[in-house]
Amino acid sequence: MSPFKERAKEMADQTISLRRTLHQNPELGFKEFKTSNLVSEFLEEYGVKVRRGLAVTGLVAEIEGQSGEANGMLRFDMDALPIHEETGLEFASKTSGVMHACGHDGHMAAGVSVARMLQEQHASLPGNVKCIFQPAEEGDGGAKKMIEEGVLKNPKPDFILGFHLWNEKPTGTICIKSGPLMAAGDTFEIRVSGKGGHGGLPQQTIDPIVCAAQIVTALQTIVSRNLSPFDQAVLSLGSIHGGTTFNVIPDEVKVKGTLRTFDKLIREKMLERMKEIIQGTATAMGCRGELTVSEIAPAVINDARIAQRVKAAVAGKYPELMIDESYQTSVSEDFGYYLEDVPGCYLLIGSGNAAKGKIYSHHHPRFDFDEDVLSLAAGILADCCIALLRESPID
Ligand code: NI
């Protein structure tokens, strides 16, 4: 039996209460000022040393162990989304148009409990642990900024762990996968420029709408015709804009979309083909086609050795859980940036519960998760962290 599992259960009410306070007061990326104040107040109350102001609102909670040279890192994210909450919960968001619709409120609450438990046990910790609370996970580059500002230095951690509450999986399930778990995400904009004019006189124009339509269709052939059936990629277009009225051909059309891949070479191949299709189709139709790409996050690729040890720790201490070792998702997560520098493992902990009505997916205005998972997650993170500290350096 794990002492952390028991301790996390004892603290469950406090963890849930902090989650609800955070849920009521959501803040968007790099604006998590009240959030980060509240989290640090709690950490300090529990005797944890906190460094503030990294990447604007980021926090580093430092727990110094008494023995060993090993250094572990645990990461929790803090930002909410620009979504108007429709859950009707008694602790629903008090800020109109902003909502913790991804569960990061739960991540922070569990993170505070993990730091608290590790601090309570610091005299026997086989190494040091930094719990980092990161701003702006939702596509605004929070992880990148934390790394640029040195979170992975002095000392460089031996490993990093993180988790996401995951409503796509039921409570009682945990996904621990070696290798690619979550996709690299890119956003892109296609600009098709032609020559506008009267809708009744198309011969005097170069119509970017017809050209954009051809490009939209041709892009669908990359995954189906240029990739091997054993490779994976998603290319989705989410916005197309051009023109203002029925009888005017516009000068320009803009198309926006996202690309998801699990492998760097596949990503390059996709981008190369996109460029060829956009430019080639535009040229053939007398237009100009440009592609602008910006990276949201690299793929989350778990280190096989660490994933193996995490699995052993979870299987040993939480035998009641169903471990899924094959689940993969094309959602992206900026934890991938840390994994480019430090070996680690990102876990998806099932938090969907139909019996409790927790059936909505992440980023839905009615999203909510099974709160009983918070103490479970806290126990798992603490246990896995200790197991890895004991075995560091990991080879
Ligand atoms: Ni999230």
CSV table of C-alpha atoms and ligand atoms in Angstrom, one decimal:
chain,number,residue,atom,x,y,z
A,1,MET,CA,0.0,0.0,0.0
A,2,SER,CA,1.2,3.4,-0.8
A,3,PRO,CA,1.3,6.0,2.0
A,4,PHE,CA,0.7,8.7,-0.7
A,5,LYS,CA,-2.4,7.0,-1.9
A,6,GLU,CA,-3.8,7.1,1.7
A,7,ARG,CA,-2.6,10.7,2.4
A,8,ALA,CA,-4.1,12.0,-0.9
A,9,LYS,CA,-7.4,10.4,0.0
A,10,GLU,CA,-7.3,12.1,3.4
A,11,MET,CA,-6.7,15.4,1.7
A,12,ALA,CA,-9.4,14.9,-1.0
A,13,ASP,CA,-11.9,17.4,0.4
A,14,GLN,CA,-9.2,20.1,0.5
A,15,THR,CA,-8.0,19.2,-3.0
A,16,ILE,CA,-11.6,19.4,-4.4
A,17,SER,CA,-12.3,22.7,-2.6
A,18,LEU,CA,-9.2,24.3,-4.1
A,19,ARG,CA,-10.2,23.0,-7.5
A,20,ARG,CA,-13.6,24.6,-7.2
A,21,THR,CA,-12.1,28.0,-6.1
A,22,LEU,CA,-9.8,27.8,-9.1
A,23,HIS,CA,-12.7,26.8,-11.3
A,24,GLN,CA,-14.7,29.8,-10.3
A,25,ASN,CA,-11.9,32.2,-11.1
A,26,PRO,CA,-10.5,31.2,-14.5
A,27,GLU,CA,-7.8,33.2,-16.3
A,28,LEU,CA,-6.5,33.0,-19.8
A,29,GLY,CA,-2.9,32.3,-20.8
A,30,PHE,CA,-0.2,34.6,-19.3
A,31,LYS,CA,-2.9,36.3,-17.3
A,32,GLU,CA,-3.1,33.8,-14.5
A,33,PHE,CA,-2.2,36.3,-11.8
A,34,LYS,CA,-4.9,35.6,-9.2
A,35,THR,CA,-4.5,31.9,-10.0
A,36,SER,CA,-0.8,31.9,-9.4
A,37,ASN,CA,-1.2,33.9,-6.2
A,38,LEU,CA,-3.7,31.5,-4.9
A,39,VAL,CA,-1.6,28.4,-5.8
A,40,SER,CA,1.5,29.9,-4.2
A,41,GLU,CA,-0.4,30.9,-1.0
A,42,PHE,CA,-1.5,27.3,-0.6
A,43,LEU,CA,2.0,25.9,-1.3
A,44,GLU,CA,3.6,28.3,1.2
A,45,GLU,CA,1.0,27.5,3.8
A,46,TYR,CA,2.1,23.8,3.4
A,47,GLY,CA,5.7,24.8,3.9
A,48,VAL,CA,6.8,24.5,0.2
A,49,LYS,CA,9.3,27.0,-1.0
A,50,VAL,CA,8.0,28.9,-4.1
A,51,ARG,CA,9.8,30.8,-6.8
A,52,ARG,CA,7.4,33.2,-8.7
A,53,GLY,CA,7.3,35.2,-11.9
A,54,LEU,CA,8.9,32.7,-14.3
A,55,ALA,CA,7.2,33.1,-17.7
A,56,VAL,CA,5.1,35.9,-16.3
A,57,THR,CA,2.8,33.9,-14.0
A,58,GLY,CA,4.7,30.6,-13.7
A,59,LEU,CA,5.7,29.1,-10.4
A,60,VAL,CA,8.4,26.7,-9.3
A,61,ALA,CA,7.8,24.9,-6.1
A,62,GLU,CA,11.0,23.4,-4.7
A,63,ILE,CA,11.1,20.4,-2.4
A,64,GLU,CA,14.5,19.6,-1.2
A,65,GLY,CA,15.1,16.0,-0.3
A,66,GLN,CA,17.6,14.8,2.3
A,67,SER,CA,19.6,12.3,0.2
A,68,GLY,CA,20.7,11.6,-3.2
A,69,GLU,CA,21.6,13.7,-6.2
A,70,ALA,CA,18.5,12.9,-8.2
A,71,ASN,CA,16.3,15.7,-9.5
A,72,GLY,CA,12.8,15.2,-10.6
A,73,MET,CA,10.3,17.6,-12.1
A,74,LEU,CA,6.5,17.5,-12.2
A,75,ARG,CA,4.5,19.9,-14.4
A,76,PHE,CA,1.0,21.3,-14.0
A,77,ASP,CA,-0.7,23.8,-16.3
A,78,MET,CA,-2.8,26.8,-15.1
A,79,ASP,CA,-4.7,28.5,-18.0
A,80,ALA,CA,-8.4,28.5,-18.8
A,81,LEU,CA,-10.1,28.9,-22.2
A,82,PRO,CA,-12.1,31.7,-23.9
A,83,ILE,CA,-15.4,29.6,-23.6
A,84,HIS,CA,-18.6,30.7,-21.9
A,85,GLU,CA,-19.4,28.1,-19.3
A,86,GLU,CA,-22.8,26.3,-19.5
A,87,THR,CA,-22.4,23.6,-16.8
A,88,GLY,CA,-24.8,25.2,-14.3
A,89,LEU,CA,-22.4,24.0,-11.5
A,90,GLU,CA,-22.7,25.8,-8.2
A,91,PHE,CA,-19.0,26.7,-8.6
A,92,ALA,CA,-19.2,27.7,-12.2
A,93,SER,CA,-17.0,30.4,-13.6
A,94,LYS,CA,-17.6,33.9,-12.3
A,95,THR,CA,-15.9,35.4,-15.4
A,96,SER,CA,-18.1,35.7,-18.4
A,97,GLY,CA,-16.6,34.1,-21.5
A,98,VAL,CA,-13.7,32.4,-19.6
A,99,MET,CA,-13.8,28.8,-18.4
A,100,HIS,CA,-11.6,26.0,-17.1
A,101,ALA,CA,-13.0,23.8,-19.8
A,102,CYS,CA,-9.9,21.5,-20.1
A,103,GLY,CA,-9.4,20.5,-16.4
A,104,HIS,CA,-6.3,22.6,-15.7
A,105,ASP,CA,-8.0,23.7,-12.5
A,106,GLY,CA,-7.9,20.0,-11.4
A,107,HIS,CA,-4.3,19.7,-12.5
A,108,MET,CA,-3.3,22.6,-10.2
A,109,ALA,CA,-5.3,21.4,-7.3
A,110,ALA,CA,-3.8,17.9,-7.6
A,111,GLY,CA,-0.3,19.5,-8.1
A,112,VAL,CA,-0.6,21.5,-4.8
A,113,SER,CA,-1.5,18.2,-3.0
A,114,VAL,CA,1.5,16.4,-4.6
A,115,ALA,CA,3.8,19.2,-3.5
A,116,ARG,CA,2.3,19.2,-0.1
A,117,MET,CA,2.8,15.4,0.3
A,118,LEU,CA,6.3,15.5,-1.0
A,119,GLN,CA,7.1,18.4,1.4
A,120,GLU,CA,5.7,16.4,4.3
A,121,GLN,CA,8.0,13.5,3.4
A,122,HIS,CA,11.0,15.6,2.4
A,123,ALA,CA,13.2,14.2,5.2
A,124,SER,CA,13.1,10.8,3.5
A,125,LEU,CA,13.0,11.9,-0.2
A,126,PRO,CA,15.7,10.2,-2.3
A,127,GLY,CA,16.3,13.4,-4.2
A,128,ASN,CA,14.9,16.9,-5.0
A,129,VAL,CA,11.7,17.7,-6.8
A,130,LYS,CA,10.5,20.8,-8.6
A,131,CYS,CA,6.8,21.1,-9.2
A,132,ILE,CA,6.3,23.6,-11.9
A,133,PHE,CA,3.0,25.4,-12.5
A,134,GLN,CA,3.0,26.6,-16.1
A,135,PRO,CA,1.0,29.4,-17.7
A,136,ALA,CA,-0.5,29.4,-21.2
A,137,GLU,CA,-0.7,25.8,-22.3
A,138,GLU,CA,-3.6,26.4,-24.7
A,139,GLY,CA,-1.5,27.3,-27.7
A,140,ASP,CA,0.2,30.5,-26.4
A,141,GLY,CA,3.6,29.0,-25.8
A,142,GLY,CA,3.8,28.7,-22.0
A,143,ALA,CA,6.1,25.7,-21.9
A,144,LYS,CA,8.4,27.3,-24.4
A,145,LYS,CA,8.7,30.4,-22.4
A,146,MET,CA,9.3,28.5,-19.1
A,147,ILE,CA,12.1,26.6,-20.9
A,148,GLU,CA,13.6,29.8,-22.4
A,149,GLU,CA,13.6,31.4,-18.9
A,150,GLY,CA,15.6,28.4,-17.6
A,151,VAL,CA,13.2,26.1,-15.8
A,152,LEU,CA,15.1,23.1,-17.0
A,153,LYS,CA,18.5,24.4,-15.7
A,154,ASN,CA,20.2,24.5,-12.4
A,155,PRO,CA,20.0,21.6,-12.1
A,156,LYS,CA,18.7,19.9,-15.2
A,157,PRO,CA,16.1,17.4,-14.1
A,158,ASP,CA,16.7,13.6,-14.6
A,159,PHE,CA,13.1,13.2,-15.6
A,160,ILE,CA,9.8,15.1,-16.0
A,161,LEU,CA,6.3,13.8,-15.4
A,162,GLY,CA,3.0,15.4,-16.2
A,163,PHE,CA,-0.6,14.4,-16.5
A,164,HIS,CA,-3.9,15.4,-18.0
A,165,LEU,CA,-7.3,14.5,-16.6
A,166,TRP,CA,-8.9,12.7,-19.6
A,167,ASN,CA,-12.6,12.5,-20.1
A,168,GLU,CA,-12.3,10.4,-23.2
A,169,LYS,CA,-11.4,7.6,-20.8
A,170,PRO,CA,-13.5,6.5,-17.9
A,171,THR,CA,-12.4,6.9,-14.2
A,172,GLY,CA,-10.3,3.9,-13.3
A,173,THR,CA,-8.3,3.9,-16.5
A,174,ILE,CA,-4.8,5.4,-16.9
A,175,CYS,CA,-2.9,5.7,-20.2
A,176,ILE,CA,0.8,5.0,-19.9
A,177,LYS,CA,2.3,4.8,-23.4
A,178,SER,CA,5.9,4.5,-24.5
A,179,GLY,CA,6.8,6.7,-27.5
A,180,PRO,CA,4.3,9.0,-29.3
A,181,LEU,CA,1.2,9.8,-27.2
A,182,MET,CA,0.0,13.1,-28.4
A,183,ALA,CA,0.4,14.8,-31.8
A,184,ALA,CA,2.5,17.7,-32.8
A,185,GLY,CA,0.2,20.6,-33.6
A,186,ASP,CA,0.7,23.3,-36.2
A,187,THR,CA,-1.7,26.1,-37.2
A,188,PHE,CA,-1.5,27.5,-40.7
A,189,GLU,CA,-2.9,30.2,-42.9
A,190,ILE,CA,-3.2,30.0,-46.6
A,191,ARG,CA,-3.5,33.3,-48.5
A,192,VAL,CA,-4.8,33.1,-52.1
A,193,SER,CA,-4.4,36.4,-53.9
A,194,GLY,CA,-6.1,37.1,-57.3
A,195,LYS,CA,-7.7,40.2,-58.8
A,196,GLY,CA,-11.1,41.3,-57.7
A,197,GLY,CA,-13.9,42.7,-59.9
A,198,HIS,CA,-17.5,42.5,-61.0
A,199,GLY,CA,-19.2,39.1,-60.5
A,200,GLY,CA,-20.8,39.6,-63.9
A,201,LEU,CA,-17.5,40.1,-65.6
A,202,PRO,CA,-15.3,37.2,-64.4
A,203,GLN,CA,-13.1,37.5,-67.5
A,204,GLN,CA,-11.7,40.7,-66.1
A,205,THR,CA,-10.8,39.1,-62.8
A,206,ILE,CA,-8.5,36.4,-61.4
A,207,ASP,CA,-10.9,34.6,-59.1
A,208,PRO,CA,-9.3,33.6,-55.7
A,209,ILE,CA,-12.5,31.9,-54.5
A,210,VAL,CA,-12.5,29.3,-57.3
A,211,CYS,CA,-8.7,28.8,-56.7
A,212,ALA,CA,-9.1,28.4,-52.9
A,213,ALA,CA,-11.9,25.8,-53.5
A,214,GLN,CA,-9.5,23.8,-55.7
A,215,ILE,CA,-6.8,24.1,-53.0
A,216,VAL,CA,-9.1,23.0,-50.3
A,217,THR,CA,-10.0,19.9,-52.2
A,218,ALA,CA,-6.5,19.1,-53.4
A,219,LEU,CA,-5.1,19.3,-49.8
A,220,GLN,CA,-7.4,16.4,-48.9
A,221,THR,CA,-5.3,14.1,-51.1
A,222,ILE,CA,-2.0,14.5,-49.1
A,223,VAL,CA,-3.0,12.1,-46.3
A,224,SER,CA,-4.8,9.8,-48.6
A,225,ARG,CA,-2.4,9.7,-51.6
A,226,ASN,CA,1.0,10.8,-50.4
A,227,LEU,CA,1.4,9.1,-47.0
A,228,SER,CA,1.8,5.5,-46.3
A,229,PRO,CA,-1.3,3.9,-44.8
A,230,PHE,CA,0.9,3.1,-41.8
A,231,ASP,CA,1.8,6.8,-41.2
A,232,GLN,CA,-0.4,9.2,-39.3
A,233,ALA,CA,-1.4,12.8,-40.0
A,234,VAL,CA,-4.5,15.0,-39.7
A,235,LEU,CA,-5.0,18.0,-41.8
A,236,SER,CA,-8.2,20.0,-41.0
A,237,LEU,CA,-9.4,23.3,-42.3
A,238,GLY,CA,-11.4,25.3,-39.8
A,239,SER,CA,-12.0,28.7,-41.5
A,240,ILE,CA,-12.4,30.1,-45.0
A,241,HIS,CA,-13.0,33.8,-45.7
A,242,GLY,CA,-13.2,35.8,-48.8
A,243,GLY,CA,-15.4,38.5,-50.2
A,244,THR,CA,-18.3,40.5,-48.8
A,245,THR,CA,-21.3,40.2,-51.1
A,246,PHE,CA,-22.8,38.1,-54.0
A,247,ASN,CA,-21.7,40.0,-57.0
A,248,VAL,CA,-18.2,41.1,-56.2
A,249,ILE,CA,-15.2,38.8,-56.8
A,250,PRO,CA,-12.7,39.6,-54.0
A,251,ASP,CA,-9.0,40.2,-54.3
A,252,GLU,CA,-8.1,37.6,-51.7
A,253,VAL,CA,-9.3,34.5,-49.8
A,254,LYS,CA,-7.8,33.3,-46.5
A,255,VAL,CA,-8.1,29.7,-45.3
A,256,LYS,CA,-7.0,28.6,-41.8
A,257,GLY,CA,-6.4,25.1,-40.5
A,258,THR,CA,-4.4,22.8,-38.3
A,259,LEU,CA,-2.0,20.0,-38.9
A,260,ARG,CA,-1.4,17.1,-36.5
A,261,THR,CA,1.5,14.7,-36.8
A,262,PHE,CA,3.4,12.2,-34.6
A,263,ASP,CA,6.7,12.2,-36.4
A,264,LYS,CA,9.0,15.0,-37.5
A,265,LEU,CA,9.7,13.6,-40.9
A,266,ILE,CA,6.0,13.1,-41.6
A,267,ARG,CA,5.4,16.7,-40.5
A,268,GLU,CA,8.1,18.0,-42.9
A,269,LYS,CA,6.6,15.9,-45.7
A,270,MET,CA,3.1,17.2,-45.1
A,271,LEU,CA,4.3,20.8,-45.0
A,272,GLU,CA,6.3,20.4,-48.2
A,273,ARG,CA,3.3,18.9,-50.1
A,274,MET,CA,1.0,21.6,-48.7
A,275,LYS,CA,3.3,24.2,-50.1
A,276,GLU,CA,3.6,22.5,-53.5
A,277,ILE,CA,-0.2,22.1,-53.8
A,278,ILE,CA,-1.0,25.6,-52.7
A,279,GLN,CA,1.6,27.3,-54.9
A,280,GLY,CA,1.1,25.0,-57.8
A,281,THR,CA,-2.7,25.2,-57.8
A,282,ALA,CA,-2.5,29.0,-57.4
A,283,THR,CA,0.0,29.4,-60.2
A,284,ALA,CA,-2.1,27.2,-62.5
A,285,MET,CA,-5.1,29.5,-62.0
A,286,GLY,CA,-3.2,32.7,-62.2
A,287,CYS,CA,-3.3,33.5,-58.5
A,288,ARG,CA,-0.6,33.7,-55.9
A,289,GLY,CA,-0.7,31.2,-53.0
A,290,GLU,CA,1.2,31.6,-49.8
A,291,LEU,CA,1.4,29.3,-46.7
A,292,THR,CA,2.3,30.6,-43.2
A,293,VAL,CA,2.8,27.9,-40.5
A,294,SER,CA,3.2,28.4,-36.8
A,295,GLU,CA,4.0,25.6,-34.4
A,296,ILE,CA,1.7,25.1,-31.4
A,297,ALA,CA,3.7,22.2,-29.9
A,298,PRO,CA,5.9,19.3,-30.9
A,299,ALA,CA,4.6,15.7,-30.4
A,300,VAL,CA,4.5,14.3,-26.8
A,301,ILE,CA,6.9,11.4,-27.1
A,302,ASN,CA,7.3,9.5,-23.9
A,303,ASP,CA,10.6,8.0,-23.0
A,304,ALA,CA,10.3,4.2,-23.1
A,305,ARG,CA,12.5,3.5,-20.0
A,306,ILE,CA,10.6,6.0,-17.9
A,307,ALA,CA,7.2,4.9,-19.2
A,308,GLN,CA,8.1,1.3,-18.2
A,309,ARG,CA,9.0,2.4,-14.7
A,310,VAL,CA,5.9,4.5,-14.3
A,311,LYS,CA,3.9,1.5,-15.4
A,312,ALA,CA,5.5,-0.7,-12.9
A,313,ALA,CA,4.9,1.8,-10.1
A,314,VAL,CA,1.3,2.3,-11.0
A,315,ALA,CA,0.6,-1.5,-11.5
A,316,GLY,CA,2.2,-2.2,-8.1
A,317,LYS,CA,0.5,0.5,-6.0
A,318,TYR,CA,-2.8,0.9,-7.9
A,319,PRO,CA,-3.7,-2.6,-9.0
A,320,GLU,CA,-7.4,-1.5,-9.3
A,321,LEU,CA,-6.6,0.7,-12.3
A,322,MET,CA,-6.9,-0.5,-15.9
A,323,ILE,CA,-3.6,0.5,-17.7
A,324,ASP,CA,-4.0,1.3,-21.4
A,325,GLU,CA,-0.6,1.2,-23.1
A,326,SER,CA,-1.7,1.8,-26.6
A,327,TYR,CA,-4.0,4.9,-26.5
A,328,GLN,CA,-2.9,7.7,-28.7
A,329,THR,CA,-4.6,11.0,-29.5
A,330,SER,CA,-4.3,13.7,-32.1
A,331,VAL,CA,-4.9,16.4,-29.6
A,332,SER,CA,-1.7,18.3,-28.8
A,333,GLU,CA,-0.1,19.5,-25.6
A,334,ASP,CA,2.9,21.7,-25.1
A,335,PHE,CA,4.4,19.2,-22.6
A,336,GLY,CA,6.2,18.0,-25.8
A,337,TYR,CA,8.6,20.9,-25.5
A,338,TYR,CA,10.0,19.6,-22.2
A,339,LEU,CA,10.3,16.1,-23.6
A,340,GLU,CA,12.6,17.4,-26.3
A,341,ASP,CA,15.1,18.3,-23.6
A,342,VAL,CA,14.4,15.9,-20.7
A,343,PRO,CA,13.2,12.3,-20.8
A,344,GLY,CA,9.9,11.9,-19.2
A,345,CYS,CA,6.4,10.5,-19.4
A,346,TYR,CA,3.0,12.2,-19.8
A,347,LEU,CA,0.0,10.4,-18.4
A,348,LEU,CA,-3.7,10.6,-19.3
A,349,ILE,CA,-5.8,9.7,-16.2
A,350,GLY,CA,-9.4,8.8,-17.1
A,351,SER,CA,-11.9,11.2,-15.6
A,352,GLY,CA,-15.0,10.6,-17.6
A,353,ASN,CA,-17.9,9.2,-15.6
A,354,ALA,CA,-21.3,8.7,-17.3
A,355,ALA,CA,-23.0,7.8,-14.1
A,356,LYS,CA,-22.1,11.2,-12.7
A,357,GLY,CA,-22.9,13.0,-15.9
A,358,LYS,CA,-19.3,13.8,-16.7
A,359,ILE,CA,-19.7,13.0,-20.4
A,360,TYR,CA,-18.6,16.2,-22.2
A,361,SER,CA,-15.3,16.4,-23.9
A,362,HIS,CA,-12.5,18.8,-23.1
A,363,HIS,CA,-13.1,22.4,-24.5
A,364,HIS,CA,-16.9,21.9,-24.4
A,365,PRO,CA,-18.9,24.6,-22.5
A,366,ARG,CA,-20.4,21.8,-20.4
A,367,PHE,CA,-17.1,20.1,-19.6
A,368,ASP,CA,-16.6,18.8,-16.1
A,369,PHE,CA,-14.7,15.8,-14.8
A,370,ASP,CA,-15.0,13.2,-12.0
A,371,GLU,CA,-13.4,15.0,-9.0
A,372,ASP,CA,-12.7,11.7,-7.2
A,373,VAL,CA,-9.8,11.4,-9.7
A,374,LEU,CA,-8.0,14.3,-8.2
A,375,SER,CA,-6.7,12.5,-5.1
A,376,LEU,CA,-6.0,9.4,-7.2
A,377,ALA,CA,-3.9,11.6,-9.6
A,378,ALA,CA,-2.0,13.2,-6.7
A,379,GLY,CA,-1.1,9.8,-5.2
A,380,ILE,CA,0.0,8.4,-8.6
A,381,LEU,CA,2.2,11.4,-9.4
A,382,ALA,CA,3.9,11.4,-5.9
A,383,ASP,CA,4.4,7.6,-6.1
A,384,CYS,CA,5.8,7.6,-9.6
A,385,CYS,CA,8.1,10.5,-8.8
A,386,ILE,CA,9.6,8.7,-5.8
A,387,ALA,CA,10.0,5.5,-7.8
A,388,LEU,CA,11.9,7.5,-10.5
A,389,LEU,CA,14.0,9.4,-8.0
A,390,ARG,CA,15.1,6.1,-6.4
A,391,GLU,CA,16.2,4.8,-9.8
A,392,SER,CA,17.8,8.0,-11.2
A,393,PRO,CA,20.0,8.4,-13.2
A,394,ILE,CA,17.8,6.3,-15.4
A,395,ASP,CA,19.5,4.2,-18.1
B,1,NI,NI,-5.5,20.8,-21.4
